[in-house]
Tab-separated table of C-alpha atoms in Angstrom:
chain	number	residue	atom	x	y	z
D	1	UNK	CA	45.898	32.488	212.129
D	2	UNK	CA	45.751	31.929	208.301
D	3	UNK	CA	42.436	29.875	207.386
D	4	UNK	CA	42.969	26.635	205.461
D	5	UNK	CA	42.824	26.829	202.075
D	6	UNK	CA	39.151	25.728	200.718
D	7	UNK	CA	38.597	22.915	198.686
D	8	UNK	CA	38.375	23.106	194.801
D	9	UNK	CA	34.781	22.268	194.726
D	10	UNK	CA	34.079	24.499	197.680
D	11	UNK	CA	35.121	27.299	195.081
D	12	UNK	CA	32.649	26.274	192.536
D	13	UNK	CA	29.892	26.167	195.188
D	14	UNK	CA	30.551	29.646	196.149
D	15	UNK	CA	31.139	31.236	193.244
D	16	UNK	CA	28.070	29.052	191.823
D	17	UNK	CA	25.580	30.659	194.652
D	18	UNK	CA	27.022	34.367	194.657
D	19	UNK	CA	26.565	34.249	190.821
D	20	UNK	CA	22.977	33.076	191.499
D	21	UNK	CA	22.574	35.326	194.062
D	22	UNK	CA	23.602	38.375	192.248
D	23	UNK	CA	21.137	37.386	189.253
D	24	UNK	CA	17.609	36.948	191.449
D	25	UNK	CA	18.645	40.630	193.101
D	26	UNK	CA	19.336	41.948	189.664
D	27	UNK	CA	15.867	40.996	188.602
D	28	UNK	CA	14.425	41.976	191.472
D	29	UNK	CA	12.937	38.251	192.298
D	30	UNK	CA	13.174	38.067	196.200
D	31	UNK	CA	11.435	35.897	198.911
D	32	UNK	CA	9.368	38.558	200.722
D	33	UNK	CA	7.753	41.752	199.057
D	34	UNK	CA	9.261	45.343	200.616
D	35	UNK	CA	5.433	45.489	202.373
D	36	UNK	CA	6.376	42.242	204.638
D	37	UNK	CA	6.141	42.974	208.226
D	38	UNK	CA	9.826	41.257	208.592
D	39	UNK	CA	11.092	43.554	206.099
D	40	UNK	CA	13.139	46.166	207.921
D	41	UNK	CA	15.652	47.080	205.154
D	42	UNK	CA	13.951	46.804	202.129
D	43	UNK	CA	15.514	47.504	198.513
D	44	UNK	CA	18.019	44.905	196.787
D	45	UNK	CA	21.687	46.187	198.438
D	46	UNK	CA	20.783	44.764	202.081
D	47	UNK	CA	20.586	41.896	200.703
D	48	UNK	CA	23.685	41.248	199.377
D	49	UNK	CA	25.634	41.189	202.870
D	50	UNK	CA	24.126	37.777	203.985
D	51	UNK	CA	24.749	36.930	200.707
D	52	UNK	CA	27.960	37.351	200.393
D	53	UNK	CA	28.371	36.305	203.868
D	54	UNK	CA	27.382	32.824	203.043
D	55	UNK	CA	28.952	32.507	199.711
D	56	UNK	CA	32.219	32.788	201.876
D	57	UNK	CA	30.756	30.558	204.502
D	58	UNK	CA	30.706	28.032	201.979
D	59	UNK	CA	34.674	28.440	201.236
D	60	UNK	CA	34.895	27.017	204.540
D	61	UNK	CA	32.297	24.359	204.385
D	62	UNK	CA	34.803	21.318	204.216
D	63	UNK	CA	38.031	23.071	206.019
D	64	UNK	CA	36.226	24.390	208.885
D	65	UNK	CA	32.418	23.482	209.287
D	66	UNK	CA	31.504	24.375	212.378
D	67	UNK	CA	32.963	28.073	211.481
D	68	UNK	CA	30.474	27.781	208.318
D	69	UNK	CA	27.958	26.902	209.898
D	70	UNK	CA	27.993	29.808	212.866
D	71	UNK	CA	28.782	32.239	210.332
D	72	UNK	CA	26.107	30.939	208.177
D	73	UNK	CA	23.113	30.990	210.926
D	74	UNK	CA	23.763	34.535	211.352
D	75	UNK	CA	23.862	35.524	207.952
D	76	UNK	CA	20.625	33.859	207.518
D	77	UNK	CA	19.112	35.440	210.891
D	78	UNK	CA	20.219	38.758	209.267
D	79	UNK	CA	18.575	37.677	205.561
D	80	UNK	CA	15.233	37.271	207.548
D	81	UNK	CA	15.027	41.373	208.458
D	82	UNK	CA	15.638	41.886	204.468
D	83	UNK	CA	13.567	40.793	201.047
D	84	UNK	CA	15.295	37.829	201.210
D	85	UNK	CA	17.469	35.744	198.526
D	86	UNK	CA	17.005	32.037	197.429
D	87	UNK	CA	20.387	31.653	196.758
D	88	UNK	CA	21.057	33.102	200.155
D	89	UNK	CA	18.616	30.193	201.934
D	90	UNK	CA	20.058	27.063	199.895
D	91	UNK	CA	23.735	28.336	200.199
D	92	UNK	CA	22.455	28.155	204.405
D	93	UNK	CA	21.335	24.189	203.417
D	94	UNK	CA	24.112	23.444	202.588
D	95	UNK	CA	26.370	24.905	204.891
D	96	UNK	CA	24.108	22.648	207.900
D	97	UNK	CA	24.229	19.634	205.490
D	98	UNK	CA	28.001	20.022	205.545
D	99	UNK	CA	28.836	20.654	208.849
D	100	UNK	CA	26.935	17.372	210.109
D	101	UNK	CA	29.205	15.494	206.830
D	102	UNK	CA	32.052	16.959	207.500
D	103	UNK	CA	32.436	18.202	210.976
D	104	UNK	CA	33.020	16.496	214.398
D	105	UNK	CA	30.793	13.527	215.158
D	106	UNK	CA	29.650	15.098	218.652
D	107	UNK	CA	28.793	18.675	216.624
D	108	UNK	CA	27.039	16.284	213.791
D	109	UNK	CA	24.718	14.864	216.979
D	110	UNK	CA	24.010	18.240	218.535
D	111	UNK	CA	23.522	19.906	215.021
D	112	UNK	CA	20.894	17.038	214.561
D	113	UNK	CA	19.249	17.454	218.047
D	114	UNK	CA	19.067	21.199	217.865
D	115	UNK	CA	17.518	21.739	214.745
D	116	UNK	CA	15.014	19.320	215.442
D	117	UNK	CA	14.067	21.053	218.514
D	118	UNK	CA	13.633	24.123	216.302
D	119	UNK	CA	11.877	22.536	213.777
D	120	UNK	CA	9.242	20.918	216.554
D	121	UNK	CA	9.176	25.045	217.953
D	122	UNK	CA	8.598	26.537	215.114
D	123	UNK	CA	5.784	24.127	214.222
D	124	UNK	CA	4.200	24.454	218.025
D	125	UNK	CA	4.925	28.062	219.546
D	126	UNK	CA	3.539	29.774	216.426
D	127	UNK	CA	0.335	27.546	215.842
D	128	UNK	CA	-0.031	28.088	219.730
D	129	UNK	CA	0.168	31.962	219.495
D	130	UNK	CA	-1.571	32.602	216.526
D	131	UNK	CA	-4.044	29.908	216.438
D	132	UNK	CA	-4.419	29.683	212.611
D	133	UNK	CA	-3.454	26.837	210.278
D	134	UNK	CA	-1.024	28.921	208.281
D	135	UNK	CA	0.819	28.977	211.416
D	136	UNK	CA	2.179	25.584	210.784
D	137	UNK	CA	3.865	26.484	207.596
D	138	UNK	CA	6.729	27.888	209.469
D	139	UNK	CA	7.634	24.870	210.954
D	140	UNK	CA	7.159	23.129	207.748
D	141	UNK	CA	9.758	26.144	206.589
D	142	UNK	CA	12.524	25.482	209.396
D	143	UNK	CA	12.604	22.072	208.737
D	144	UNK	CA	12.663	22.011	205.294
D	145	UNK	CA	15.921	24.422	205.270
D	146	UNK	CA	17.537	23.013	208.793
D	147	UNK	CA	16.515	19.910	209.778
D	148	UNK	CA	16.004	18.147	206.686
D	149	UNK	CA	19.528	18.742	205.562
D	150	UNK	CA	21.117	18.059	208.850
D	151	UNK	CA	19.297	14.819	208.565
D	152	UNK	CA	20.477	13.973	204.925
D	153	UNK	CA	24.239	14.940	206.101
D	154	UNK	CA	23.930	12.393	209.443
D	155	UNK	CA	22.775	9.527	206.642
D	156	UNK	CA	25.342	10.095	204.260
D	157	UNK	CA	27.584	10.358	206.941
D	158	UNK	CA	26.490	7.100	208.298
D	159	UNK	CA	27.071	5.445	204.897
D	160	UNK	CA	30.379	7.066	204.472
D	161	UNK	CA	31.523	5.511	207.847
D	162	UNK	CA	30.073	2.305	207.140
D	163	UNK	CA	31.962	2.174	203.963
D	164	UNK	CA	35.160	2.965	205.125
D	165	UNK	CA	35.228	0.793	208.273
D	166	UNK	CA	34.249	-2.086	205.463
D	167	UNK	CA	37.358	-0.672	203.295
D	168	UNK	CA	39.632	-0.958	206.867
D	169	UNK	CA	38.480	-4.403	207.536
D	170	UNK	CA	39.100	-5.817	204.126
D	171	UNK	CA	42.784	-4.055	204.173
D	172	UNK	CA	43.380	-5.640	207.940
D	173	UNK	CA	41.807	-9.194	206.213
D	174	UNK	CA	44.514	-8.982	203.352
D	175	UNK	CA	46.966	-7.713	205.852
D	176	UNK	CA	46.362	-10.855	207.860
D	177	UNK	CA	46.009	-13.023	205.011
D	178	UNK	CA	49.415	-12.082	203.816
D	179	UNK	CA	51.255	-12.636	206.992
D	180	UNK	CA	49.448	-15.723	207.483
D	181	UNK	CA	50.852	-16.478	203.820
D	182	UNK	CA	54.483	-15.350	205.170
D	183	UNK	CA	54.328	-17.529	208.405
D	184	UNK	CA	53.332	-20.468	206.546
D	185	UNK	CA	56.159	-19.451	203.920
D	186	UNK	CA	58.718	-19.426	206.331
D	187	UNK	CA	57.561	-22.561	208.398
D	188	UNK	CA	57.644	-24.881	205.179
D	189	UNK	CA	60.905	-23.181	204.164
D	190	UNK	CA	62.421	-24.069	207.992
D	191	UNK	CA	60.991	-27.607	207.559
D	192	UNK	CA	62.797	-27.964	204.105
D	193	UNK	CA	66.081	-26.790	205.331
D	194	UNK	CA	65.463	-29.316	208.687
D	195	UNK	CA	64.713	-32.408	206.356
D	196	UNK	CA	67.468	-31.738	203.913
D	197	UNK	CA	69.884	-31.238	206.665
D	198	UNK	CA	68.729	-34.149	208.440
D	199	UNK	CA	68.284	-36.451	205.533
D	200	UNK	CA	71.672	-35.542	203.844
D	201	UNK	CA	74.492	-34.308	206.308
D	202	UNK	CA	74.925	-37.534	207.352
D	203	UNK	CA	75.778	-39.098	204.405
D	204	UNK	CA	78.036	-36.204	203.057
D	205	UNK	CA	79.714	-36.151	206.594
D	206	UNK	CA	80.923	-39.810	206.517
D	207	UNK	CA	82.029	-39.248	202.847
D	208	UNK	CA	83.971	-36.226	203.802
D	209	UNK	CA	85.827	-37.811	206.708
D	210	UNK	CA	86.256	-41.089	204.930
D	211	UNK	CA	87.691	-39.577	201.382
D	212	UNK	CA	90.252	-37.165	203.923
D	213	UNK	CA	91.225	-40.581	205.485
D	214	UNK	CA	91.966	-42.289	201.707
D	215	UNK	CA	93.528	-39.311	200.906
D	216	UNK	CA	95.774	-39.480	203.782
D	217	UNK	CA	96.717	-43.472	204.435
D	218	UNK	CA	98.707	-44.413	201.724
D	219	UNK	CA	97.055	-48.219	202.115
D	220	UNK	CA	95.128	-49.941	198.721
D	221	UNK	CA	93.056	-51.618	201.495
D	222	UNK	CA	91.591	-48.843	203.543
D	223	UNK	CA	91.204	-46.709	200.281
D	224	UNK	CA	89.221	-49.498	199.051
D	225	UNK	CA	87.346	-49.495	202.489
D	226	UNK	CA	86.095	-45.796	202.289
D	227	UNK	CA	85.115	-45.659	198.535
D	228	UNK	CA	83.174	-48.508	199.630
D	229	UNK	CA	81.654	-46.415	202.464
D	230	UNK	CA	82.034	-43.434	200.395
D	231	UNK	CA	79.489	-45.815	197.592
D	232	UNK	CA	77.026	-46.420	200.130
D	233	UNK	CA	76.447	-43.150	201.398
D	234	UNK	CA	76.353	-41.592	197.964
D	235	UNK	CA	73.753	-43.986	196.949
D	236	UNK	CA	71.678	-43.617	200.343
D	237	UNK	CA	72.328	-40.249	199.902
D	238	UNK	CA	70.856	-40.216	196.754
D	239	UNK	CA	67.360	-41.975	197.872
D	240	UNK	CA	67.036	-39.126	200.305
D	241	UNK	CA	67.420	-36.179	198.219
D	242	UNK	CA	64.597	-37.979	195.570
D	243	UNK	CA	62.493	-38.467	198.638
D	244	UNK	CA	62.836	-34.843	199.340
D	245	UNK	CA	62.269	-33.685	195.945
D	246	UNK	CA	58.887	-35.736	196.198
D	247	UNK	CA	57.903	-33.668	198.938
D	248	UNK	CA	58.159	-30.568	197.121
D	249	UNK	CA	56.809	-32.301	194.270
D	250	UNK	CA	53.836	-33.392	195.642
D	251	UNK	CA	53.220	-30.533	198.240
D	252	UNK	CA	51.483	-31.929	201.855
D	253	UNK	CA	50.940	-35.233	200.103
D	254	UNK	CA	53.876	-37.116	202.354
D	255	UNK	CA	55.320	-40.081	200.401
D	256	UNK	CA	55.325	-43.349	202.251
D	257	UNK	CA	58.649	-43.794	203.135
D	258	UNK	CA	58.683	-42.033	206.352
D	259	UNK	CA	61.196	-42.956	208.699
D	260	UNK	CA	59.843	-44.672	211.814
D	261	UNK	CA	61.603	-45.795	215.030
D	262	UNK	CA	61.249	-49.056	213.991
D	263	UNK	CA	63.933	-47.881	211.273
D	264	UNK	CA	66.716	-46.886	214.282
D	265	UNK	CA	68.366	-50.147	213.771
D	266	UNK	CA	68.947	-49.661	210.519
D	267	UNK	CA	70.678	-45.905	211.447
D	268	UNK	CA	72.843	-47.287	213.749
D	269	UNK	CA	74.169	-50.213	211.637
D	270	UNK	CA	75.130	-47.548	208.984
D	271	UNK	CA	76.369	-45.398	211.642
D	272	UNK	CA	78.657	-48.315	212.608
D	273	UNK	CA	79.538	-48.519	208.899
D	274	UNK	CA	80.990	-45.606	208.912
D	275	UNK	CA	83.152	-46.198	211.551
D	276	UNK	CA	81.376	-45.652	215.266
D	277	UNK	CA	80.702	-47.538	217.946
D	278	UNK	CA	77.198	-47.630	218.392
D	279	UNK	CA	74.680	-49.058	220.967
D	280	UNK	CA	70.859	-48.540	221.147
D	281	UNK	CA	68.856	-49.185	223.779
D	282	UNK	CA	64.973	-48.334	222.474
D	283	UNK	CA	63.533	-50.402	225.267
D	284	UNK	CA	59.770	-50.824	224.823
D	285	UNK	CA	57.777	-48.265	223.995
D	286	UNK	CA	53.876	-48.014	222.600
D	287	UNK	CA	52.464	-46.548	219.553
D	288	UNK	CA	53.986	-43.257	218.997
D	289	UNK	CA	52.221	-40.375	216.830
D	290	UNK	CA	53.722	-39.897	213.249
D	291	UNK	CA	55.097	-36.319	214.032
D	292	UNK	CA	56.776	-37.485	217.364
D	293	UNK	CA	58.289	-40.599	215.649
D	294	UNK	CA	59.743	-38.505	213.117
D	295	UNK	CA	61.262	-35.767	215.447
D	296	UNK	CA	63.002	-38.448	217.429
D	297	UNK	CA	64.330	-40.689	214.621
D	298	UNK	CA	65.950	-36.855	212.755
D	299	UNK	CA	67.123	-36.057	216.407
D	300	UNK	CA	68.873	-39.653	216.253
D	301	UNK	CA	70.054	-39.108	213.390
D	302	UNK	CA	71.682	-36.036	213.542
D	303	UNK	CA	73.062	-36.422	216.666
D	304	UNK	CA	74.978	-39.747	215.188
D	305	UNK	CA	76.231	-37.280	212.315
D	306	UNK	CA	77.817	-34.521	214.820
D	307	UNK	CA	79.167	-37.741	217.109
D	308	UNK	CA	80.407	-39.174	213.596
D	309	UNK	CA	82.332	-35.514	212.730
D	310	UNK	CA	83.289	-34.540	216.085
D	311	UNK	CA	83.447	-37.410	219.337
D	312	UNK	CA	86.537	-38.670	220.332
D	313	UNK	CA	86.868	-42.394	220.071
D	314	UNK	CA	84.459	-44.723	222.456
D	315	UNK	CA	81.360	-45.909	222.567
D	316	UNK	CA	78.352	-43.517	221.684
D	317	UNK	CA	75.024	-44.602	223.110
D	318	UNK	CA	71.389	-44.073	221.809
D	319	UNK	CA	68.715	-44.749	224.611
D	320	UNK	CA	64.594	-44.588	224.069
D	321	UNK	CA	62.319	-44.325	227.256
D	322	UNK	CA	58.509	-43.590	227.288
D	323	UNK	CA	57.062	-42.645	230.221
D	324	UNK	CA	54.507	-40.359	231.679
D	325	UNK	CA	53.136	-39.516	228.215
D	326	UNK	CA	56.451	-38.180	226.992
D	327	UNK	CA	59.231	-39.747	225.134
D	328	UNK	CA	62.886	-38.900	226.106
D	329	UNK	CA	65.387	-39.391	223.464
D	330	UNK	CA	69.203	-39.258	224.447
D	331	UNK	CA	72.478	-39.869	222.577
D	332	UNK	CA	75.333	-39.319	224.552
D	333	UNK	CA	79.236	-39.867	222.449
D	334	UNK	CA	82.648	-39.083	223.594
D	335	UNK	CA	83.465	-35.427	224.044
D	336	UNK	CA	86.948	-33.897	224.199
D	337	UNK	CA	90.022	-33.514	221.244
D	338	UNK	CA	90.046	-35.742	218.783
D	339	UNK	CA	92.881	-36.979	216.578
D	340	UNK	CA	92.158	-37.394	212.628
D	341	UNK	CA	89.751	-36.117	210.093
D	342	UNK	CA	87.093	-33.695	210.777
D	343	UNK	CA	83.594	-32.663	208.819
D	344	UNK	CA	83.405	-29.297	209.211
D	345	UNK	CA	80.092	-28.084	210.822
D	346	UNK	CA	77.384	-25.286	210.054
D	347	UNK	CA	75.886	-25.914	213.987
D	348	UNK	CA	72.446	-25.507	211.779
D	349	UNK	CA	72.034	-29.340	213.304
D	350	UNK	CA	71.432	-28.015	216.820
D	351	UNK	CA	69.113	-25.308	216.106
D	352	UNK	CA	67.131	-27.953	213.584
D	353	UNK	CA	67.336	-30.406	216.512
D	354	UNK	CA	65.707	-27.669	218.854
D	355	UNK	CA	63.208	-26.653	216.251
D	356	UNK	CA	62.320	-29.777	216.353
D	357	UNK	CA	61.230	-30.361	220.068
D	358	UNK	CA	59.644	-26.909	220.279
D	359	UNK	CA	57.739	-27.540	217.496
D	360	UNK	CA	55.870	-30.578	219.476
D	361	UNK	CA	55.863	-28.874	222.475
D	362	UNK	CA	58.939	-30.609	224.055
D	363	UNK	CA	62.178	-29.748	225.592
D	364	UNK	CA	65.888	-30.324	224.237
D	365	UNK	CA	69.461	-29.720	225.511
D	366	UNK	CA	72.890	-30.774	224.262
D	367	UNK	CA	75.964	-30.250	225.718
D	368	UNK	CA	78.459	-31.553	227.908
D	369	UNK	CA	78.138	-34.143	230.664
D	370	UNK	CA	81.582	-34.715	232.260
D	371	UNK	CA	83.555	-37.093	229.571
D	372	UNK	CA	80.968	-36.823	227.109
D	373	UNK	CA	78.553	-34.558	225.057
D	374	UNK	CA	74.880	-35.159	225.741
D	375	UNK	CA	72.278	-34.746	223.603
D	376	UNK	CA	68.767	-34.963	225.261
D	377	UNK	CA	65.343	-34.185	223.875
D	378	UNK	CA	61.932	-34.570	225.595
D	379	UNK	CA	58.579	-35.252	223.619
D	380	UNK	CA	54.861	-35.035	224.537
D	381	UNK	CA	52.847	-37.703	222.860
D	382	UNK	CA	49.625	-36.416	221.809
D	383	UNK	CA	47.752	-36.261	218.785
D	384	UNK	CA	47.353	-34.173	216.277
D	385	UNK	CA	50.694	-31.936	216.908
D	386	UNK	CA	51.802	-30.787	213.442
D	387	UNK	CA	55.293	-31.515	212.330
């Protein structure tokens, strides 16, 4: 198995404590004399092999720590029975120092634990042995090349951690940020498209269907009757769209003119206008919140528009009943084949219609009912539901 290929600063390192290495043995400046009891091979070419040893230990000190690191404690085991090297001991540093950085987190807790332990022995079980102050020195010694820099590594490990779960969070804070951004996008682009098909499909519908029937009855007096009707729904048509473009104008600030229920008299009597036969029955109902009032009167609306493009002849109804905390909105028009002009349709009216009652929580349906199509929405009223 090929080992990974060390990092670029790794190399440095290395090369870095070889070089220095080479330059205390050449001269001769060691860390015990040839006279030290520990000494076994003294002379300056035993010490090169933990030396080189480590220098290669650090090539690995990023790739593959906990390699480094066994390597290393041998190599330094074996520099103990020689004169010694500086270069040899801080090369050892930081091979612990970057095995606790870099390695596992278990082997960074263990590393920690274990060369505490041996700093704590090597204060104790020589002191306890020897029974002489110096004694203490070589716990002073194991620490100061083990324990302190497995301690240093675990901090700067700790840090490192803490500033990368910081950089996560603020990435997953944009992240949801931005799709928070892109819901609300969307939503206010869906409620656009509902009011402008609401507001204005009506009024383009009974233009459509009454210029086709000028076009087609060669009579001065019905012509004159749909550019009449053709007038008024141009100029209606008109108010809408500016109230529209006041809403994107002005953002959430909602002009005044909203329509109201109170204002379903008023649709029906232009619905009739253009040719239906309407009847409303709103009954009595108490106050209703802004957002449901809305939903209803664009339901009533644009189910009069699809009656107005598509029902057969007869009477289309529009009924209003409150009850139980809900209020149920029906319109219910003629269904079958129908003879004369047609508006063509987009069917966005359902799905705006729908988008509409889910929005507030509510049911809807349309379809047909025997003889005639059926539209039928139901609406909780309770406050504070957005639009």
């Amino acid at each position: 198995m090929a080992l990974p290929r060390p990092h670029r600063f790794d190399v440095y390192i290395a090369v870095g404590g070889l070089l220095g290495g080479l330059l205390l043995v050449g001269i001769g400046l060691g860390t015990r004399p040839s006279s030290d009891p520990m000494t076994l091979f003294d002379g300056p070419w035993p010490v090169l092999v933990p030396l080189t040893v480590l220098a290669g230990c650090e090539l690995l000190r990023r790739t593959a720590p906990r390699t480094a690191l066994l390597t290393g404690t041998a190599a330094i085991c074996a520099d103990l029975v020689t004169q010694g090297n500086l270069a040899t001991i801080l090369m050892f540093t930081d091979v612990v120092y970057a095995a606790v950085l870099y390695g596992p987190l278990a082997s960074a807790r263990r590393i920690q634990w274990i060369t505490g332990l041996l700093t704590v022995a090597g204060t104790l079980v020589p002191f306890a042995v020897w029974r002489v102050p110096e004694a203490l020195l070589i716990g002073v010694v194991v620490g100061v090349v083990a324990y302190a820099p497995a301690a240093t590594g675990w901090i700067v490990r700790n840090h490192r951690d803490a500033a990368e779960a910081a950089r996560l969070r603020a990435e997953q804070t944009a992240l949801l940020a931005e799709m928070d951004r892109t819901q609300a996008v969307t939503a206010e682009r869906a409620r656009m498209a509902r009011e402008l098909h609401d507001m204005v499909a009506n009024h383009l519908s009974a233009i459509a269907i009454h210029s086709t029937a000028a076009l087609s009855i060669d009579d001065p007096a019905t012509s004159r009757e749909a550019l009449s009707v053709i007038r008024e729904n141009s100029v209606d048509g008109l108010a809408e769209m500016r109230r529209l473009i006041g809403i994107l104008r002005d953002g959430d600030r909602e002009p005044s003119a909203v329509p109201t229920l109170e204002g379903l008299a008023a649709l029906v009597d232009g619905a009739r206008a253009n040719g239906l036969e309407v009847t409303l029955d709103a009954g009595h109902h108490d106050a209703v919140p802004a957002p449901v009032e809305l939903a209803a009167y664009r339901i009533v609306q644009e189910s009069l528009t699809n009656a107005l493009k598509h029902a057969c002849p007869g009477r289309v109804s529009v009924s209003l009943v409150q009850r139980d905390g809900e209020l149920t909105v029906a319109v219910s028009s003629p269904y079958g084949d129908r003879d004369g002009p047609r508006a063509p349709g987009s069917g966005a009216g359902l799905v705006g219609m729908r988008e509409r009652a889910a929005l507030l929580g509510g049911t809807f349906d349309a379809g047909p009912d025997g003889p005639h199509w059926t539209v039928r929405a139901t609406l909780p009223l309770r406050e504070g539901v957005p639009e």
